[in-house]
């Protein structure tokens, strides 16, 4: 071993990066967190509460922040280039410095699908159309002129997910349950509002998700309509008129809403694709980074010394991401051990 | 014996007379009202039965056995049986002997109906005769009998478990007044008779008591107030009687002849239904018996409470109790006076108003009719439920083939409903439309036997379908006969322990208990459940209940299963697809239909 | 409505439209119903603005109507289109401009199909050769005539005699723009501004001073729907569609409708009469209808051509209230005079819809 | 004037104007009615469906889509056999639901 304390570049300080860095530090390595944004925490830091127990996002972040308090963290730092050396990787950072490391962990996470690409939903065009992220920010800040005592709210599932034409044929996994969570929160906030969820399939696979769904139906009276919204128009009073087919009754439905929330899906972070190309790490057909083995080695890349954690390999939930981050830390540990 | 008072009167009899006059008047009017409320045909039938010797004998026997001796209760619970018969029969004998004494000693006073009750106050013993001593002895004997009954009653009230009841009814305020006055009557009588025993004479209880009292009281001043108290206690009891559960005493005496005459509930609140409600003694046997009362749930929905709410006219609760019931019939099976809980409830359901009434007249059943037309032989109607338990249909078909029976399936691709679920929901008029449609198919088939593997269907086909010339038979009976006739040879599997679950509709509903057991015994060794035959416990899946949710039914099913498995059988066997489907979900061992077991051993 | 949002989308759908040298193919329907529109397109583009616009009397239908009515297979339509291309090639042009939206869609669809299935193109070339011994080159650009007017909207605005402004109030006129379905719904990138918020017509309206209104059923079909109209049994669906659009635009009180498709102005115009007869309801002011014009007619009005020369008298809905609103002079006595100043006969007047 | 064709009524369901009082009342009385996931088990097993077109799933959906006539027609074809209750994966007491619905008028009031 060249260095008693190998340096591991952890790209991205979202929950995957934070958890992995904290585990690596505990294992005696020197992780370096590289974060593009001015704060750590990634998407979870922008979220208010998390399904299915309505846990405040803060509660998930706090232990991670505590665990990485002593880890070197570079904020506002982008990676200009990555070079692969023999057994080592050299990262040129946006501040001009370079970082030589013995392993790279991609914790680059995901990008929320740009909802304005689904033009027919009118995000960025109609006043009353917002995204899941906008709503979550409203839960945090309570400041959004678009949300004004709505009497009818719609949620559109699968915006930019399972949509070949939108460039993302994959399921984003978390939107169904997020929509249900947000629908419940909106109903709690505005008990008189009628809330509609327009879905293609409801994919409630996780622990307690189905209970959450039953509660949304029975206790909150949220209307689930199986059918994707075909188009959104604006009525003279600025409310939005949405059209869909209720596929269960085989009839077109139309409803006027005060607020339409688009459940923007998960796509791979384009930066991750860029870095991967630079060091010859494979990108999968779905745009996410390609694991060496999707069953047995999801955290391993096709290159030695490069590892993945979290949503850079596909949509993940918070517990999956955390578990994968720990798993990646262990994989890195084994990697250094095997090199002697 | 001589009379002590020339007038034959003392003011203390007034309370009794008032009470007696009130209760007799009330009961007479109530009886006339009930009889008038009967539909004309029923009324005629009932009145005719009263003058038919056969019925007179039946009525007398039943009234004696049920109202006085409480034979049914003896069979169920010896302590409770003794308690009831000691009070009823003892009291009855006191009244009879009292009259005998009056007739023997002061026949001129027989027209004073209070005289036999207070006989010992009005007479003085002039000489001791054997005859007098015997009567005195009997009077004391029966008084002791009643008192022993009262003692048990008091114990039961405070510790019902001692007499073998887990739960008993909660009494209303008036019931308590009635109860306490009833308890008071006989100790007061003992006191009153004891105080006057040195004058009127007495026997083994009253004489020593008299002696005892005289030792420290020394005078007769206590005698009159005690007779007053006795009279007042009687008065209170009789005045509250019509408004308490004790109304069952007179009501049952009308119920028995009416039931013997074959009168049925035709109106949810009038006539026979009203009489049944008043005949309910409020004993609460139905609470423990009710399968819904498992884990102390739904205790307030037992028949005893339905009757109470019906008397109070609490419509919300009547509807709730009526709709929740599984209609398993167990409350009727255990009821001492034979109140028909399920029938009463269905009558309430039938009273409902609906915004929407189904109609099936427009259905074209031609394809079903054409498929079986003129086939003759045995027509097997598998029924809706069997579609969810295809093993029953397959096993039945296989057995029929093995026995060489010429048979046809009436509903190969699903037929119509038999109509029984509609009847249970109180929509018997609509059920008639389905019955008419099914009749069309059955008649067209020209069959001689209609075979059913579902007891729900069996009951309605047997009772409601005018199928003269066609034998309606449940498969358990049919297979038992085939085995007995040697057409099916079943191999006995030694050591195979089987428990038979009596489905409600087959057992209590149609009285079929033994044939399935006989058939089953050819295949294995029969073990019995904790409660069986008429006391078997509903599986909880019954269509009878309109409101019980799946979650509420689950503990009932578990309870029924626990009962079935007390003897640790290898398999639970039943003859109802609904019981089967209900048990299978929760059972810890195989649950099979009788046909499946037989087919496997054939 | 966030206008910037729309502009962002428009910027994503910039279509390259050549400046000059066009091979123009006319529309079967428009030649019959709105001949003056096509005439004025030629007048404006070639005569007024001096562009090179060529047309040949040898061109035929593109086969689009038959294709969309399921009466001919696509290969037949392709061969017809191949012949048009051959005519263009023979004339030495590379830029195709079609008068008809369905033709435009048909050309685009066929070119895209050939791109995906080159063997099909080879077969069509063979068919064409066998049929009429012609050969062709595919056009470099295919544009709809409204694309050309969109491109030239600035030049037209510079020469404008009238603006789409109410003379009385100075307020911009409220204009409903209706895009033909085959313009960009099949290939959003072939239309100016894409399929969801096309700006080909709204660009003209805004350049000429009007205000476009955005109503919920803006994207809905005019109701023609080929088989829905052509089969009489289905005509109820056709008129119901149109009715739905009018119900949706009614609260906005539009002053006029402009369209870029042959069928749309026809159905948005004529069905107003049928709806009025059936329901007693009219959508314009004072019992009149909402005039539904073609973009050439609108361009012609802006440029100061005589309304009757533009053929406005052959619309069911009278254009007079609109002309009065803008302040365009017209001679009511000339309304039903033909080009030779002879009476072309007055139509009978409807019972409900007021037509001046 | 007879054109030989007419404005045809829209088949679209306008949720803004649908009268769902009957469904709301049902949901109050039988809250499980809200938990239907439209799996269709009830209709698939229904004894009556082949004869009368009954479908609990469609009834529940129709109530929320303003299809009153269809709902009533289906409800009047129910034979109450209870198979739907047995198969419902969400444990909805369908018989109670049907009987309750039969007792509600168009405005969702219980008939007396």
CSV table of C-alpha atoms in Angstrom, one decimal, chain A residues 4 12 35-36 69 78 81 93 95 118 124 142 199 208 221 261 266 272 274 276 281 312-313 319 322 326:
chain,number,residue,atom,x,y,z
A,4,UNK,CA,-1.5,4.2,4.9
A,12,UNK,CA,-21.6,14.7,-4.4
A,35,UNK,CA,-20.1,19.3,-3.8
A,36,UNK,CA,-21.1,21.6,-6.6
A,69,UNK,CA,-18.3,16.9,10.5
A,78,UNK,CA,-17.2,21.5,-9.6
A,81,UNK,CA,-11.7,17.1,-15.5
A,93,UNK,CA,-11.3,21.1,-9.5
A,95,UNK,CA,-10.9,26.3,-8.2
A,118,UNK,CA,-43.7,17.9,-21.1
A,124,UNK,CA,-43.6,27.4,-16.8
A,142,UNK,CA,-44.9,28.7,2.8
A,199,UNK,CA,-51.8,7.7,-12.4
A,208,UNK,CA,-45.8,0.6,4.6
A,221,UNK,CA,-60.8,10.7,0.4
A,261,UNK,CA,-48.7,19.3,-9.3
A,266,UNK,CA,-35.7,11.0,-11.8
A,272,UNK,CA,-22.1,12.1,-13.7
A,274,UNK,CA,-19.6,13.5,-18.3
A,276,UNK,CA,-17.9,8.7,-16.3
A,281,UNK,CA,-16.8,4.2,-16.8
A,312,UNK,CA,-26.4,7.6,-9.9
A,313,UNK,CA,-27.2,4.0,-10.9
A,319,UNK,CA,-33.3,3.8,2.8
A,322,UNK,CA,-28.3,4.9,2.6
A,326,UNK,CA,-22.7,1.9,3.4
